[in-house]
Amino acid sequence: MIGGPAGVADTVASKIYGAHFEDLARQWCFEHASSDTLGGVASAVRPTELPCRQHRRGHGLDVVVTESTSFAADRITAIGEAKSTEAPVDVPQLERLEHLRELLPGGKIGALPKLLLFARSGFSPALVRLNERRPDVELVDMGRLYGAA
């Protein structure tokens, strides 16, 4: 087996269960997350791909939350990544989301969208400590996904 049983399990988790976990994260944002968590009210939640000149390729984004009002253009209130791997989500995933936020139209001006990290296997201690000082970041583990918004 390529990569051994553990490598195969993580590949299955990311390719099969990962897609389901991403759908679950989007559904949670749309149906259950509070406006405080999302930085607004979710009118639509979908995935997207953002072009990046720096890396000369597109970056996939699992969750894009937009709010629509009758008197203004749609506003992106939050973006997020959903990780269904066995390893806890760590600081590099947050740094990637920060980079993707800069790629959004208007991402360097105005109210910045919140950053959402969804994790099947929780978060590293370093990311949890960093999150304590970041009101623009929300960590969503399985307990929160199935419990509180």
mmCIF file of C-alpha atoms in Angstrom:
data_model
loop_
_atom_site.group_PDB
_atom_site.id
_atom_site.type_symbol
_atom_site.label_atom_id
_atom_site.label_comp_id
_atom_site.label_asym_id
_atom_site.label_seq_id
_atom_site.Cartn_x
_atom_site.Cartn_y
_atom_site.Cartn_z
ATOM 1 C CA MET A 1 0.000 0.000 0.000
ATOM 2 C CA ILE A 2 1.214 3.483 -0.833
ATOM 3 C CA GLY A 3 1.815 5.434 2.347
ATOM 4 C CA GLY A 4 0.713 2.556 4.580
ATOM 5 C CA PRO A 5 -2.680 2.123 6.262
ATOM 6 C CA ALA A 6 -2.524 5.487 8.060
ATOM 7 C CA GLY A 7 -1.804 7.328 4.794
ATOM 8 C CA VAL A 8 -4.672 5.563 3.063
ATOM 9 C CA ALA A 9 -7.048 6.368 5.920
ATOM 10 C CA ASP A 10 -6.197 10.072 5.737
ATOM 11 C CA THR A 11 -6.623 10.044 1.939
ATOM 12 C CA VAL A 12 -10.067 8.430 2.271
ATOM 13 C CA ALA A 13 -10.967 10.895 5.009
ATOM 14 C CA SER A 14 -9.977 13.903 2.918
ATOM 15 C CA LYS A 15 -11.392 12.739 -0.439
ATOM 16 C CA ILE A 16 -14.651 11.146 0.703
ATOM 17 C CA TYR A 17 -15.458 12.286 4.213
ATOM 18 C CA GLY A 18 -13.860 15.676 3.582
ATOM 19 C CA ALA A 19 -16.442 16.641 0.968
ATOM 20 C CA HIS A 20 -19.244 15.686 3.355
ATOM 21 C CA PHE A 21 -17.605 17.626 6.201
ATOM 22 C CA GLU A 22 -17.352 20.709 3.967
ATOM 23 C CA ASP A 23 -21.082 20.432 3.152
ATOM 24 C CA LEU A 24 -21.836 20.061 6.856
ATOM 25 C CA ALA A 25 -19.818 23.208 7.656
ATOM 26 C CA ARG A 26 -21.694 25.213 5.003
ATOM 27 C CA GLN A 27 -25.051 23.926 6.240
ATOM 28 C CA TRP A 28 -24.132 24.809 9.838
ATOM 29 C CA CYS A 29 -23.238 28.360 8.780
ATOM 30 C CA PHE A 30 -26.499 28.794 6.926
ATOM 31 C CA GLU A 31 -28.868 27.147 9.409
ATOM 32 C CA HIS A 32 -27.308 27.325 12.877
ATOM 33 C CA ALA A 33 -24.422 29.794 13.274
ATOM 34 C CA SER A 34 -25.123 33.054 15.055
ATOM 35 C CA SER A 35 -24.612 36.444 13.441
ATOM 36 C CA ASP A 36 -21.808 37.075 15.972
ATOM 37 C CA THR A 37 -20.014 33.959 14.736
ATOM 38 C CA LEU A 38 -20.427 34.909 11.074
ATOM 39 C CA GLY A 39 -20.055 38.663 11.318
ATOM 40 C CA GLY A 40 -23.518 39.052 9.822
ATOM 41 C CA VAL A 41 -26.545 37.073 8.678
ATOM 42 C CA ALA A 42 -25.947 34.290 6.161
ATOM 43 C CA SER A 43 -27.998 34.858 3.025
ATOM 44 C CA ALA A 44 -25.896 32.338 1.076
ATOM 45 C CA VAL A 45 -23.075 29.936 1.863
ATOM 46 C CA ARG A 46 -21.041 28.278 -0.881
ATOM 47 C CA PRO A 47 -17.536 27.174 -1.845
ATOM 48 C CA THR A 48 -15.398 29.074 -4.341
ATOM 49 C CA GLU A 49 -11.974 29.271 -5.892
ATOM 50 C CA LEU A 50 -9.890 32.429 -5.706
ATOM 51 C CA PRO A 51 -7.218 33.266 -8.282
ATOM 52 C CA CYS A 52 -3.825 34.105 -6.789
ATOM 53 C CA ARG A 53 -1.144 35.953 -8.727
ATOM 54 C CA GLN A 54 1.441 35.309 -6.021
ATOM 55 C CA HIS A 55 1.126 31.513 -6.297
ATOM 56 C CA ARG A 56 0.043 31.526 -9.977
ATOM 57 C CA ARG A 57 -2.882 29.239 -9.330
ATOM 58 C CA GLY A 58 -6.314 29.187 -7.763
ATOM 59 C CA HIS A 59 -6.989 28.436 -4.101
ATOM 60 C CA GLY A 60 -10.103 26.510 -3.102
ATOM 61 C CA LEU A 61 -12.159 27.947 -0.300
ATOM 62 C CA ASP A 62 -14.649 25.628 1.431
ATOM 63 C CA VAL A 63 -16.951 28.232 2.970
ATOM 64 C CA VAL A 64 -17.896 31.715 1.786
ATOM 65 C CA VAL A 65 -20.718 33.356 3.742
ATOM 66 C CA THR A 66 -22.463 36.307 2.099
ATOM 67 C CA GLU A 67 -25.086 38.646 3.459
ATOM 68 C CA SER A 68 -27.594 40.295 1.132
ATOM 69 C CA THR A 69 -29.586 43.390 1.918
ATOM 70 C CA SER A 70 -32.058 45.264 -0.228
ATOM 71 C CA PHE A 71 -30.144 48.539 0.043
ATOM 72 C CA ALA A 72 -26.514 47.483 -0.529
ATOM 73 C CA ALA A 73 -24.344 45.096 -2.494
ATOM 74 C CA ASP A 74 -23.802 41.596 -1.135
ATOM 75 C CA ARG A 75 -21.095 41.502 1.526
ATOM 76 C CA ILE A 76 -18.807 38.598 2.393
ATOM 77 C CA THR A 77 -19.081 38.255 6.166
ATOM 78 C CA ALA A 78 -16.955 35.129 6.695
ATOM 79 C CA ILE A 79 -14.730 32.634 4.920
ATOM 80 C CA GLY A 80 -13.694 29.241 6.172
ATOM 81 C CA GLU A 81 -11.868 25.962 5.781
ATOM 82 C CA ALA A 82 -13.217 22.566 6.828
ATOM 83 C CA LYS A 83 -10.602 19.916 7.669
ATOM 84 C CA SER A 84 -11.670 16.305 8.113
ATOM 85 C CA THR A 85 -8.177 14.941 8.723
ATOM 86 C CA GLU A 86 -6.983 12.961 11.741
ATOM 87 C CA ALA A 87 -4.429 15.664 12.625
ATOM 88 C CA PRO A 88 -5.610 18.739 14.537
ATOM 89 C CA VAL A 89 -5.852 21.985 12.589
ATOM 90 C CA ASP A 90 -2.812 24.189 13.255
ATOM 91 C CA VAL A 91 -1.602 27.757 12.726
ATOM 92 C CA PRO A 92 -0.627 27.263 9.029
ATOM 93 C CA GLN A 93 -4.310 26.722 8.136
ATOM 94 C CA LEU A 94 -5.143 30.056 9.777
ATOM 95 C CA GLU A 95 -2.291 31.742 7.898
ATOM 96 C CA ARG A 96 -3.658 30.296 4.641
ATOM 97 C CA LEU A 97 -7.102 31.730 5.408
ATOM 98 C CA GLU A 98 -5.549 35.131 6.129
ATOM 99 C CA HIS A 99 -3.886 34.995 2.705
ATOM 100 C CA LEU A 100 -7.189 34.055 1.045
ATOM 101 C CA ARG A 101 -8.977 36.897 2.806
ATOM 102 C CA GLU A 102 -6.498 39.312 1.210
ATOM 103 C CA LEU A 103 -7.451 37.929 -2.225
ATOM 104 C CA LEU A 104 -11.135 38.781 -1.808
ATOM 105 C CA PRO A 105 -12.503 41.786 -3.657
ATOM 106 C CA GLY A 106 -12.173 44.645 -1.188
ATOM 107 C CA GLY A 107 -10.238 42.334 1.147
ATOM 108 C CA LYS A 108 -7.737 45.024 2.107
ATOM 109 C CA ILE A 109 -10.293 47.711 2.894
ATOM 110 C CA GLY A 110 -13.485 47.967 4.900
ATOM 111 C CA ALA A 111 -14.782 45.386 7.351
ATOM 112 C CA LEU A 112 -12.758 42.207 7.041
ATOM 113 C CA PRO A 113 -14.654 38.912 6.865
ATOM 114 C CA LYS A 114 -14.326 36.615 9.865
ATOM 115 C CA LEU A 115 -12.160 33.519 9.518
ATOM 116 C CA LEU A 116 -13.792 30.168 10.322
ATOM 117 C CA LEU A 117 -11.830 26.971 10.885
ATOM 118 C CA PHE A 118 -13.801 23.727 11.097
ATOM 119 C CA ALA A 119 -12.005 20.622 12.366
ATOM 120 C CA ARG A 120 -13.054 17.029 12.826
ATOM 121 C CA SER A 121 -10.022 16.359 15.056
ATOM 122 C CA GLY A 122 -9.829 19.614 16.982
ATOM 123 C CA PHE A 123 -7.156 22.296 17.074
ATOM 124 C CA SER A 124 -3.528 22.475 18.083
ATOM 125 C CA PRO A 125 -2.727 24.140 21.424
ATOM 126 C CA ALA A 126 -0.817 26.881 19.541
ATOM 127 C CA LEU A 127 -3.887 27.710 17.425
ATOM 128 C CA VAL A 128 -6.167 27.725 20.479
ATOM 129 C CA ARG A 129 -3.824 30.160 22.268
ATOM 130 C CA LEU A 130 -3.635 32.391 19.187
ATOM 131 C CA ASN A 131 -7.420 32.318 18.828
ATOM 132 C CA GLU A 132 -7.837 33.748 22.333
ATOM 133 C CA ARG A 133 -6.403 37.051 21.049
ATOM 134 C CA ARG A 134 -8.255 37.064 17.713
ATOM 135 C CA PRO A 135 -11.884 38.241 17.660
ATOM 136 C CA ASP A 136 -11.883 37.768 13.869
ATOM 137 C CA VAL A 137 -11.312 33.984 14.137
ATOM 138 C CA GLU A 138 -13.830 31.288 15.058
ATOM 139 C CA LEU A 139 -12.784 27.694 15.792
ATOM 140 C CA VAL A 140 -15.567 25.176 15.196
ATOM 141 C CA ASP A 141 -14.977 21.639 16.436
ATOM 142 C CA MET A 142 -17.404 18.715 16.356
ATOM 143 C CA GLY A 143 -18.956 19.686 19.695
ATOM 144 C CA ARG A 144 -19.733 23.157 18.450
ATOM 145 C CA LEU A 145 -20.859 21.891 15.051
ATOM 146 C CA TYR A 146 -23.436 19.633 16.667
ATOM 147 C CA GLY A 147 -24.178 21.849 19.664
ATOM 148 C CA ALA A 148 -23.764 25.577 20.171
ATOM 149 C CA ALA A 149 -23.577 28.155 17.381
#
